[in-house]
Amino acid sequence: MADKLFIFDTTLRDGEQVPGCQLNTLEKIQVARALEELGVDVIEAGFPISSPGDFKSVIEISKAVTWPTICALTRAVEKDIDVAAEALKYAKRGRIHTGIGTSDYHIKHKFNSNRDDILARAIACVKYAKRYVEDVEFYAEDAGRTDNAYLARVVEAVIKAGATVINIPDTTGYCLPDEYGAKIKYLMENVNGIDKAILSTHCHNDLGMATANTISGVLNGARQVEVTMNGIGERAGNTALEEVAMIFQSHKETGIITNINSKKIYSCSRMVSSLMNMPIQPNKAIVGRNAFAHSSGIHQDGVLKNRESYEIIDPKDVGIDDNAIVLTARSGRAALKHRLSILGVELTQEKLDETYDAFLKLADKKKDINDDDVLLLVGKDRTETHRIKLEYLQVTSGVGVQAVASLCLNIAGEKFEAAASGNGPVDAAIKAVKTIIHRSMSIQEFLIQAIDKGSDDMGKVHMQVEHEGVTYYGFSANTDIIAASVEAFIDAINKFVN
Ligand code: KIV
Ligand code: ZN
């Protein structure tokens, strides 16, 4: 008999904690709607006490989606729970996700406490949340490193207090798949009243085992998985939604079914990557650019004779449409609109007209416009609210000559020009910016990513700039990678200069 697995998506909470991935409320609503279409059961919409932005997003997402349960995170603190309940007031189905660290590391070093006290706080927070909502999920933070016997005591007590779902996070991504599966099995077999609640997996990917651990948890009795689109999340990320969904879709012998409409995976993945400026590694399972690309002669020959020789998933099943029309300067508005709808983006006529104008400008520089380009075109204008803007940039570089850059910055309406030389065009341009903006700052990370192929492609630049001990994230995309690099640098600077 088929066994339903609940998909709990935390892209907008655990995923959004990544520096540089923050979304505004409108963008979060866009992602939440895409997740609803994808068929997730629960959307963790935020941590309302953490910021007014998170509070507002939980309210607006609750209004914007119909079917999924909307979940709000709290600590085991009454004020957090009050604020979460307030944020959930428009949710058709609301869930409070509350909890506390249960490993000895957390008990001793984070709370300076003891097991009995933490147990009492766990029970109290569930009881308090139950005053507001029926559906209360409890998380035992760092359950991956929590002693199983103590964990079972906590789980039994919180179920008795009314928790409907129990989250067993491998917070540090430490567990081995067998160990994590055994933990779930132990709880299934040793907790009185376990049939009154659902066990949930929440695995981090620090050792690259998040998906394996999640699957092991499900095969041992967990019936909810906490996942993010593209596996995004702090450090090495969380379990990837698309991987878990396609594993159970491919392995029918497990009897596990989910509500995910796999044909919506690709569009949702691209939307999240584009809005969060989080590139997808080309060899990422299911959604990476190369996930279905066969380059070796033997593989290509095999796939042409019979796709199943080397492909276990039909790309169309995850929404990759290989008959996609390539957009060029000759494509009309209707073709652009159609491509956008495949990517899950619906625009008003006015926004479509604006996007089409930007599209024509890009198509003048670049022959074929791909999905990432299109998503970038509909993305926010990152410079709209910037105090510092790049007016012009000119660079001379080459072999046997010194690279020189001259540029002009517009700072709150006033223009400043500068020139500098460097050991390459980017170095020269960055030095020129620094001669205008005298702040201590150093580039920590600098990633140039070509979106597709070809010398006319748009390059995306991701940069992390350190200023007074804090790291600021900058991003830009441009067919000129030197310009994109300087714009990304300025994007980061705008976050600390006011
Ligand atoms: O990783 C973790 O332990 C978490 C909890 C707060 C649920 O994200
Ligand atoms: Zn987490």
Short mmCIF file of C-alpha atoms and ligand atoms in Angstrom, two decimals:
data_model
loop_
_atom_site.label_atom_id
_atom_site.label_comp_id
_atom_site.label_asym_id
_atom_site.label_seq_id
_atom_site.Cartn_x
_atom_site.Cartn_y
_atom_site.Cartn_z
CA MET A 1 0.00 0.00 0.00
CA ALA A 2 1.25 3.47 -0.89
CA ASP A 3 2.60 5.43 2.01
CA LYS A 4 2.42 9.24 1.87
CA LEU A 5 5.55 11.22 2.61
CA PHE A 6 4.96 14.87 3.56
CA ILE A 7 7.24 17.41 1.93
CA PHE A 8 8.13 20.30 4.24
CA ASP A 9 9.95 22.99 2.33
CA THR A 10 12.23 25.33 4.27
CA THR A 11 13.76 27.24 1.34
CA LEU A 12 12.26 30.45 2.73
CA ARG A 13 13.56 29.88 6.26
CA ASP A 14 16.66 27.65 6.54
CA GLY A 15 17.54 28.29 2.86
CA GLU A 16 17.13 32.01 3.13
CA GLN A 17 19.61 32.25 6.02
CA VAL A 18 22.50 32.08 3.53
CA PRO A 19 24.35 35.43 3.25
CA GLY A 20 23.36 37.09 -0.02
CA CYS A 21 20.23 34.96 -0.54
CA GLN A 22 17.78 37.23 1.26
CA LEU A 23 14.54 37.89 -0.57
CA ASN A 24 12.04 40.68 -0.17
CA THR A 25 8.42 39.86 0.63
CA LEU A 26 7.25 39.98 -3.01
CA GLU A 27 9.98 37.58 -4.05
CA LYS A 28 9.10 35.25 -1.18
CA ILE A 29 5.48 35.23 -2.30
CA GLN A 30 6.62 34.34 -5.82
CA VAL A 31 8.65 31.40 -4.45
CA ALA A 32 5.81 30.32 -2.12
CA ARG A 33 3.36 30.23 -5.04
CA ALA A 34 5.82 28.18 -7.09
CA LEU A 35 6.20 25.77 -4.15
CA GLU A 36 2.44 25.46 -3.90
CA GLU A 37 2.23 24.60 -7.61
CA LEU A 38 5.04 22.12 -7.13
CA GLY A 39 2.87 20.39 -4.55
CA VAL A 40 4.73 20.81 -1.26
CA ASP A 41 2.65 20.03 1.84
CA VAL A 42 4.23 22.53 4.24
CA ILE A 43 5.99 25.84 3.59
CA GLU A 44 8.19 27.10 6.40
CA ALA A 45 7.70 30.79 5.68
CA GLY A 46 10.06 32.33 8.22
CA PHE A 47 11.14 32.99 11.79
CA PRO A 48 8.77 35.85 12.67
CA ILE A 49 10.52 37.13 15.81
CA SER A 50 13.85 37.41 13.99
CA SER A 51 12.95 40.52 11.95
CA PRO A 52 10.00 42.67 10.86
CA GLY A 53 10.69 41.43 7.30
CA ASP A 54 10.23 37.79 8.35
CA PHE A 55 7.10 38.66 10.33
CA LYS A 56 5.57 40.43 7.31
CA SER A 57 6.55 37.63 4.93
CA VAL A 58 4.79 34.99 7.05
CA ILE A 59 1.64 37.14 6.99
CA GLU A 60 1.77 37.77 3.24
CA ILE A 61 2.62 34.18 2.32
CA SER A 62 -0.26 32.99 4.50
CA LYS A 63 -2.58 35.20 2.46
CA ALA A 64 -1.06 34.26 -0.89
CA VAL A 65 -1.19 30.47 -0.82
CA THR A 66 -4.14 28.15 -0.26
CA TRP A 67 -3.23 24.50 0.12
CA PRO A 68 0.09 24.10 1.93
CA THR A 69 0.30 24.40 5.69
CA ILE A 70 2.20 27.57 6.61
CA CYS A 71 4.77 27.05 9.31
CA ALA A 72 6.57 29.63 11.46
CA LEU A 73 9.74 28.91 13.45
CA THR A 74 10.30 29.89 17.07
CA ARG A 75 12.72 29.18 19.89
CA ALA A 76 11.35 27.66 23.08
CA VAL A 77 10.50 31.17 24.23
CA GLU A 78 6.96 32.43 24.91
CA LYS A 79 7.47 35.79 23.17
CA ASP A 80 8.66 34.00 19.99
CA ILE A 81 5.55 31.83 20.06
CA ASP A 82 3.24 34.83 20.59
CA VAL A 83 4.78 36.60 17.59
CA ALA A 84 4.64 33.47 15.40
CA ALA A 85 0.97 32.97 16.25
CA GLU A 86 0.25 36.59 15.34
CA ALA A 87 2.09 36.20 12.00
CA LEU A 88 0.09 33.04 11.22
CA LYS A 89 -3.31 34.63 11.76
CA TYR A 90 -4.20 34.55 8.02
CA ALA A 91 -2.96 31.00 7.41
CA LYS A 92 -5.70 28.60 6.35
CA ARG A 93 -3.64 25.90 8.04
CA GLY A 94 -1.00 27.24 10.43
CA ARG A 95 1.76 25.36 12.23
CA ILE A 96 4.13 26.56 14.94
CA HIS A 97 7.58 24.97 14.81
CA THR A 98 9.15 25.31 18.21
CA GLY A 99 12.00 23.53 19.94
CA ILE A 100 15.30 23.49 21.76
CA GLY A 101 18.76 21.91 21.53
CA THR A 102 18.90 18.43 23.07
CA SER A 103 22.49 17.31 22.55
CA ASP A 104 24.87 17.60 25.47
CA TYR A 105 26.84 20.16 23.40
CA HIS A 106 23.76 22.40 23.32
CA ILE A 107 22.58 21.63 26.86
CA LYS A 108 25.95 22.37 28.47
CA HIS A 109 27.51 25.02 26.24
CA LYS A 110 24.56 26.85 24.68
CA PHE A 111 22.14 26.75 27.61
CA ASN A 112 24.48 26.08 30.54
CA SER A 113 21.75 23.73 31.74
CA ASN A 114 20.97 20.07 32.34
CA ARG A 115 18.86 17.37 30.69
CA ASP A 116 15.91 17.61 33.09
CA ASP A 117 15.64 21.36 32.73
CA ILE A 118 15.75 21.14 28.91
CA LEU A 119 13.08 18.42 29.00
CA ALA A 120 10.85 20.71 31.07
CA ARG A 121 11.40 23.61 28.66
CA ALA A 122 10.58 21.37 25.69
CA ILE A 123 7.26 20.35 27.25
CA ALA A 124 6.46 23.94 28.22
CA CYS A 125 7.04 25.38 24.74
CA VAL A 126 4.82 22.77 23.09
CA LYS A 127 2.05 23.37 25.64
CA TYR A 128 2.34 27.11 25.13
CA ALA A 129 2.17 26.81 21.31
CA LYS A 130 -0.88 24.54 21.64
CA ARG A 131 -2.79 27.50 23.09
CA TYR A 132 -2.65 29.03 19.62
CA VAL A 133 -2.67 26.19 17.06
CA GLU A 134 -3.56 22.53 16.93
CA ASP A 135 -0.61 21.71 14.66
CA VAL A 136 2.62 22.04 16.67
CA GLU A 137 5.92 20.71 15.42
CA PHE A 138 8.74 20.24 17.92
CA TYR A 139 12.43 20.25 16.88
CA ALA A 140 15.14 18.66 18.96
CA GLU A 141 18.04 20.74 17.68
CA ASP A 142 21.24 18.74 17.16
CA ALA A 143 19.25 15.51 17.52
CA GLY A 144 21.91 13.96 15.27
CA ARG A 145 24.37 14.13 18.19
CA THR A 146 21.81 13.58 20.96
CA ASP A 147 21.92 10.41 23.02
CA ASN A 148 19.09 8.20 21.72
CA ALA A 149 17.68 7.26 25.12
CA TYR A 150 17.42 10.91 26.20
CA LEU A 151 16.03 11.88 22.79
CA ALA A 152 13.31 9.23 23.18
CA ARG A 153 12.38 10.70 26.60
CA VAL A 154 12.06 14.17 25.07
CA VAL A 155 10.06 12.95 22.06
CA GLU A 156 7.67 10.95 24.26
CA ALA A 157 7.12 13.92 26.55
CA VAL A 158 6.45 16.45 23.78
CA ILE A 159 4.01 14.10 22.05
CA LYS A 160 2.20 13.82 25.35
CA ALA A 161 2.19 17.62 25.53
CA GLY A 162 0.46 17.74 22.12
CA ALA A 163 3.17 17.90 19.43
CA THR A 164 1.86 16.56 16.12
CA VAL A 165 5.18 16.39 14.28
CA ILE A 166 8.62 15.74 15.74
CA ASN A 167 11.62 17.04 13.84
CA ILE A 168 14.90 15.15 14.33
CA PRO A 169 17.49 17.54 12.87
CA ASP A 170 20.99 16.47 12.05
CA THR A 171 21.89 20.12 12.57
CA THR A 172 25.61 19.73 11.99
CA GLY A 173 25.37 17.20 9.15
CA TYR A 174 27.41 14.73 11.21
CA CYS A 175 25.46 11.46 11.11
CA LEU A 176 26.16 8.50 8.87
CA PRO A 177 23.13 7.23 6.93
CA ASP A 178 22.93 4.00 8.96
CA GLU A 179 23.31 5.91 12.21
CA TYR A 180 20.57 8.41 11.31
CA GLY A 181 18.25 5.64 10.10
CA ALA A 182 18.91 3.71 13.33
CA LYS A 183 18.01 6.81 15.37
CA ILE A 184 14.63 7.07 13.64
CA LYS A 185 14.07 3.33 14.08
CA TYR A 186 14.97 3.57 17.76
CA LEU A 187 12.40 6.33 18.26
CA MET A 188 9.75 4.40 16.30
CA GLU A 189 10.34 1.38 18.55
CA ASN A 190 10.93 2.99 21.93
CA VAL A 191 8.63 6.00 22.22
CA ASN A 192 5.20 5.39 23.72
CA GLY A 193 2.58 7.22 21.68
CA ILE A 194 4.78 7.51 18.56
CA ASP A 195 1.69 6.63 16.47
CA LYS A 196 0.15 9.97 17.52
CA ALA A 197 2.85 12.00 15.76
CA ILE A 198 4.89 12.04 12.56
CA LEU A 199 8.68 11.91 12.70
CA SER A 200 10.41 14.38 10.40
CA THR A 201 13.92 14.39 8.97
CA HIS A 202 15.93 17.63 8.73
CA CYS A 203 19.41 16.87 7.45
CA HIS A 204 22.27 19.23 6.72
CA ASN A 205 24.87 18.46 4.11
CA ASP A 206 28.18 19.22 5.84
CA LEU A 207 29.60 15.81 4.95
CA GLY A 208 27.62 15.47 1.71
CA MET A 209 25.21 12.98 3.30
CA ALA A 210 22.02 15.03 3.67
CA THR A 211 20.01 13.19 1.03
CA ALA A 212 21.34 9.76 2.02
CA ASN A 213 20.47 10.45 5.67
CA THR A 214 17.00 11.69 4.75
CA ILE A 215 16.27 8.59 2.70
CA SER A 216 17.57 6.38 5.48
CA GLY A 217 15.29 8.22 7.92
CA VAL A 218 12.26 7.65 5.68
CA LEU A 219 13.06 3.98 5.14
CA ASN A 220 13.11 3.63 8.92
CA GLY A 221 9.79 5.31 9.58
CA ALA A 222 9.97 9.11 9.17
CA ARG A 223 7.01 10.40 7.15
CA GLN A 224 7.97 14.05 6.72
CA VAL A 225 11.15 15.40 5.12
CA GLU A 226 12.46 18.94 5.55
CA VAL A 227 14.12 20.07 2.37
CA THR A 228 15.06 23.11 0.29
CA MET A 229 14.98 23.75 -3.42
CA ASN A 230 18.42 23.10 -4.95
CA GLY A 231 19.59 22.04 -1.49
CA ILE A 232 20.34 25.64 -0.54
CA GLY A 233 21.03 26.46 3.06
CA GLU A 234 23.74 27.63 5.42
CA ARG A 235 27.20 26.12 5.03
CA ALA A 236 26.91 23.07 2.73
CA GLY A 237 23.12 23.39 2.64
CA ASN A 238 20.09 21.26 3.41
CA THR A 239 18.64 18.17 1.75
CA ALA A 240 17.57 18.96 -1.82
CA LEU A 241 13.83 18.67 -2.41
CA GLU A 242 14.27 17.60 -6.03
CA GLU A 243 16.58 14.73 -5.06
CA VAL A 244 14.21 13.25 -2.47
CA ALA A 245 11.18 13.65 -4.75
CA MET A 246 12.90 11.97 -7.70
CA ILE A 247 14.41 9.19 -5.57
CA PHE A 248 10.96 8.08 -4.42
CA GLN A 249 9.46 8.63 -7.87
CA SER A 250 12.19 6.42 -9.35
CA HIS A 251 12.12 3.76 -6.61
CA LYS A 252 8.48 2.74 -6.66
CA GLU A 253 9.37 -0.46 -4.74
CA THR A 254 9.63 1.65 -1.56
CA GLY A 255 5.89 2.32 -1.73
CA ILE A 256 6.55 5.93 -0.73
CA ILE A 257 4.61 8.58 -2.62
CA THR A 258 4.76 12.36 -2.45
CA ASN A 259 2.46 15.06 -3.72
CA ILE A 260 5.23 16.64 -5.83
CA ASN A 261 4.40 17.37 -9.46
CA SER A 262 7.87 16.60 -10.76
CA LYS A 263 7.25 18.48 -14.02
CA LYS A 264 7.39 21.72 -12.02
CA ILE A 265 10.83 20.99 -10.53
CA TYR A 266 12.92 22.67 -13.21
CA SER A 267 11.00 25.95 -13.26
CA CYS A 268 10.92 26.17 -9.47
CA SER A 269 14.63 25.40 -9.24
CA ARG A 270 15.51 28.11 -11.76
CA MET A 271 13.27 30.64 -10.05
CA VAL A 272 14.90 30.03 -6.65
CA SER A 273 18.40 30.13 -8.11
CA SER A 274 17.72 33.33 -9.97
CA LEU A 275 15.91 35.22 -7.20
CA MET A 276 18.44 34.15 -4.58
CA ASN A 277 21.47 34.71 -6.84
CA MET A 278 22.57 31.24 -5.89
CA PRO A 279 24.18 29.44 -8.82
CA ILE A 280 23.44 25.75 -9.30
CA GLN A 281 26.57 23.68 -9.73
CA PRO A 282 26.57 22.25 -13.29
CA ASN A 283 26.76 18.63 -12.09
CA LYS A 284 24.04 19.03 -9.42
CA ALA A 285 21.74 15.99 -9.45
CA ILE A 286 18.37 16.54 -11.17
CA VAL A 287 18.64 20.29 -11.82
CA GLY A 288 22.29 20.95 -12.81
CA ARG A 289 23.02 22.07 -16.37
CA ASN A 290 24.88 18.82 -17.03
CA ALA A 291 22.50 16.49 -15.18
CA PHE A 292 21.19 15.09 -18.46
CA ALA A 293 24.07 16.00 -20.80
CA HIS A 294 25.84 13.00 -22.26
CA SER A 295 29.20 13.95 -23.65
CA SER A 296 31.08 10.69 -24.11
CA GLY A 297 30.62 9.03 -27.50
CA ILE A 298 29.60 5.70 -25.97
CA HIS A 299 26.93 7.33 -23.81
CA GLN A 300 25.57 9.48 -26.64
CA ASP A 301 25.30 6.45 -28.88
CA GLY A 302 23.57 4.45 -26.14
CA VAL A 303 21.07 7.20 -25.34
CA LEU A 304 20.22 7.69 -29.00
CA LYS A 305 19.50 3.96 -29.39
CA ASN A 306 17.50 3.73 -26.18
CA ARG A 307 17.29 6.55 -23.63
CA GLU A 308 17.13 4.13 -20.69
CA SER A 309 20.61 2.75 -21.46
CA TYR A 310 22.15 5.67 -19.60
CA GLU A 311 19.26 7.81 -18.31
CA ILE A 312 17.20 6.77 -15.29
CA ILE A 313 15.01 9.86 -15.46
CA ASP A 314 13.41 11.33 -18.54
CA PRO A 315 14.38 15.06 -18.45
CA LYS A 316 10.77 15.88 -19.39
CA ASP A 317 9.64 14.35 -16.07
CA VAL A 318 11.39 17.17 -14.22
CA GLY A 319 10.10 19.79 -16.63
CA ILE A 320 13.16 20.13 -18.85
CA ASP A 321 11.75 20.79 -22.24
CA ASP A 322 14.35 19.93 -24.86
CA ASN A 323 12.15 21.28 -27.63
CA ALA A 324 12.42 24.69 -26.00
CA ILE A 325 12.40 27.46 -28.53
CA VAL A 326 15.64 29.40 -28.42
CA LEU A 327 14.90 33.07 -28.11
CA THR A 328 16.72 35.48 -30.40
CA ALA A 329 16.43 39.12 -31.45
CA ARG A 330 13.67 38.02 -33.82
CA SER A 331 11.48 36.49 -31.10
CA GLY A 332 8.30 38.36 -30.37
CA ARG A 333 6.62 39.24 -27.08
CA ALA A 334 4.45 36.11 -27.30
CA ALA A 335 7.51 33.83 -27.45
CA LEU A 336 9.06 35.61 -24.47
CA LYS A 337 5.78 35.35 -22.55
CA HIS A 338 5.52 31.63 -23.35
CA ARG A 339 9.09 30.98 -22.18
CA LEU A 340 8.44 32.92 -18.99
CA SER A 341 5.32 30.90 -18.27
CA ILE A 342 7.32 27.66 -18.62
CA LEU A 343 9.70 29.13 -16.08
CA GLY A 344 6.81 29.86 -13.74
CA VAL A 345 6.78 33.64 -14.22
CA GLU A 346 3.58 35.53 -15.04
CA LEU A 347 3.98 39.24 -15.75
CA THR A 348 1.58 42.15 -16.08
CA GLN A 349 1.41 43.67 -19.58
CA GLU A 350 3.43 46.65 -18.38
CA LYS A 351 6.21 44.53 -16.85
CA LEU A 352 6.19 42.28 -19.93
CA ASP A 353 6.70 45.33 -22.18
CA GLU A 354 9.58 46.52 -19.98
CA THR A 355 11.14 43.06 -19.96
CA TYR A 356 10.74 42.76 -23.72
CA ASP A 357 12.64 46.05 -24.24
CA ALA A 358 15.45 44.78 -22.00
CA PHE A 359 15.33 41.47 -23.87
CA LEU A 360 15.82 43.21 -27.25
CA LYS A 361 18.81 45.14 -25.88
CA LEU A 362 20.38 41.93 -24.64
CA ALA A 363 19.58 40.09 -27.87
CA ASP A 364 21.54 42.78 -29.71
CA LYS A 365 24.65 41.71 -27.78
CA LYS A 366 23.98 38.01 -27.44
CA LYS A 367 22.75 35.67 -30.17
CA ASP A 368 20.75 33.10 -28.20
CA ILE A 369 18.91 34.03 -25.03
CA ASN A 370 18.63 31.15 -22.57
CA ASP A 371 16.44 30.55 -19.52
CA ASP A 372 18.89 32.06 -17.05
CA ASP A 373 19.14 35.22 -19.15
CA VAL A 374 15.36 35.50 -19.25
CA LEU A 375 15.10 35.07 -15.49
CA LEU A 376 17.76 37.71 -14.96
CA LEU A 377 15.83 40.12 -17.14
CA VAL A 378 12.71 39.79 -15.01
CA GLY A 379 14.72 39.98 -11.80
CA LYS A 380 14.80 43.06 -9.68
CA ASP A 381 16.72 46.13 -10.74
CA ARG A 382 19.40 45.78 -8.10
CA THR A 383 20.72 49.29 -8.58
CA GLU A 384 17.39 51.09 -8.17
CA THR A 385 17.94 51.92 -4.50
CA HIS A 386 21.73 52.21 -4.71
CA ARG A 387 23.39 55.36 -3.41
CA ILE A 388 26.50 54.59 -5.46
CA LYS A 389 26.10 53.78 -9.15
CA LEU A 390 28.56 53.12 -11.93
CA GLU A 391 28.17 55.82 -14.61
CA TYR A 392 30.83 54.60 -17.03
CA LEU A 393 33.82 52.32 -17.12
CA GLN A 394 36.64 52.15 -19.63
CA VAL A 395 39.46 49.64 -19.47
CA THR A 396 42.58 49.01 -21.51
CA SER A 397 44.35 45.73 -21.06
CA GLY A 398 46.19 43.13 -23.04
CA VAL A 399 49.45 41.24 -23.33
CA GLY A 400 52.57 43.37 -22.81
CA VAL A 401 50.63 46.43 -21.64
CA GLN A 402 49.70 47.59 -18.19
CA ALA A 403 45.95 47.34 -17.45
CA VAL A 404 44.40 50.75 -16.84
CA ALA A 405 40.83 51.59 -15.87
CA SER A 406 39.02 54.88 -15.71
CA LEU A 407 35.53 55.17 -14.35
CA CYS A 408 32.93 57.49 -12.97
CA LEU A 409 30.77 56.83 -9.92
CA ASN A 410 27.57 58.64 -9.20
CA ILE A 411 27.26 59.01 -5.43
CA ALA A 412 23.87 60.35 -4.41
CA GLY A 413 23.70 62.46 -7.57
CA GLU A 414 27.31 63.75 -7.50
CA LYS A 415 29.83 62.45 -10.04
CA PHE A 416 33.37 61.34 -9.14
CA GLU A 417 35.95 60.22 -11.70
CA ALA A 418 39.09 58.18 -11.11
CA ALA A 419 41.69 56.14 -12.93
CA ALA A 420 44.09 53.45 -11.76
CA SER A 421 46.38 50.77 -13.11
CA GLY A 422 46.54 47.20 -11.90
CA ASN A 423 47.78 43.71 -12.63
CA GLY A 424 44.69 43.07 -14.76
CA PRO A 425 41.57 44.95 -15.87
CA VAL A 426 39.47 43.95 -12.82
CA ASP A 427 42.26 44.86 -10.41
CA ALA A 428 42.69 48.25 -12.12
CA ALA A 429 38.94 48.97 -11.99
CA ILE A 430 38.59 47.90 -8.34
CA LYS A 431 41.57 50.12 -7.43
CA ALA A 432 39.89 53.04 -9.23
CA VAL A 433 36.72 52.49 -7.17
CA LYS A 434 38.83 52.44 -4.00
CA THR A 435 40.42 55.79 -4.85
CA ILE A 436 36.90 57.28 -4.67
CA ILE A 437 35.51 55.30 -1.74
CA HIS A 438 37.94 55.42 1.15
CA ARG A 439 36.68 52.63 3.34
CA SER A 440 38.54 49.60 4.65
CA MET A 441 37.29 46.73 2.53
CA SER A 442 38.70 43.56 1.10
CA ILE A 443 37.33 41.04 -1.37
CA GLN A 444 36.92 37.64 0.29
CA GLU A 445 35.17 35.66 -2.47
CA PHE A 446 35.00 36.41 -6.14
CA LEU A 447 33.16 34.04 -8.44
CA ILE A 448 32.67 34.66 -12.14
CA GLN A 449 30.17 32.28 -13.62
CA ALA A 450 29.40 32.07 -17.32
CA ILE A 451 25.77 31.09 -17.59
CA ASP A 452 25.98 28.99 -20.69
CA LYS A 453 28.49 28.79 -23.49
CA GLY A 454 29.87 31.12 -26.07
CA SER A 455 31.91 34.31 -25.93
CA ASP A 456 28.78 36.46 -26.13
CA ASP A 457 27.32 34.98 -22.96
CA MET A 458 26.35 36.94 -19.84
CA GLY A 459 28.72 36.46 -16.94
CA LYS A 460 27.33 36.46 -13.41
CA VAL A 461 29.62 37.72 -10.68
CA HIS A 462 29.16 36.87 -7.02
CA MET A 463 31.40 38.69 -4.58
CA GLN A 464 31.85 38.86 -0.84
CA VAL A 465 33.43 42.01 0.53
CA GLU A 466 34.62 42.30 4.12
CA HIS A 467 34.16 45.65 5.89
CA GLU A 468 34.85 46.12 9.63
CA GLY A 469 34.52 42.41 10.36
CA VAL A 470 31.23 41.95 8.49
CA THR A 471 30.89 40.25 5.11
CA TYR A 472 28.65 41.89 2.50
CA TYR A 473 27.45 40.15 -0.63
CA GLY A 474 27.44 41.70 -4.11
CA PHE A 475 26.08 40.42 -7.39
CA SER A 476 25.81 41.52 -10.99
CA ALA A 477 25.28 40.03 -14.45
CA ASN A 478 26.53 41.61 -17.63
CA THR A 479 27.80 40.49 -21.04
CA ASP A 480 30.97 42.39 -20.07
CA ILE A 481 32.57 40.50 -17.19
CA ILE A 482 34.83 43.40 -16.14
CA ALA A 483 31.73 45.60 -15.82
CA ALA A 484 29.90 42.79 -13.96
CA SER A 485 32.83 42.51 -11.52
CA VAL A 486 32.88 46.24 -10.77
CA GLU A 487 29.07 46.33 -10.47
CA ALA A 488 29.14 43.39 -8.03
CA PHE A 489 31.80 45.20 -5.96
CA ILE A 490 29.66 48.35 -5.93
CA ASP A 491 26.54 46.29 -5.08
CA ALA A 492 28.34 45.00 -1.96
CA ILE A 493 29.65 48.48 -1.03
CA ASN A 494 26.14 49.90 -1.23
CA LYS A 495 25.17 47.60 1.61
CA PHE A 496 27.45 49.31 4.11
CA VAL A 497 27.82 52.85 2.78
CA ASN A 498 24.96 55.15 3.62
O1 KIV B 1 19.15 22.60 11.59
C1 KIV B 1 18.37 22.77 12.53
O2 KIV B 1 18.51 22.20 13.62
C2 KIV B 1 17.26 23.69 12.34
C3 KIV B 1 16.22 23.77 13.43
C4 KIV B 1 16.08 25.18 13.91
C5 KIV B 1 14.94 23.21 12.95
O3 KIV B 1 17.16 24.34 11.31
ZN ZN B 2 18.46 23.45 9.73
#
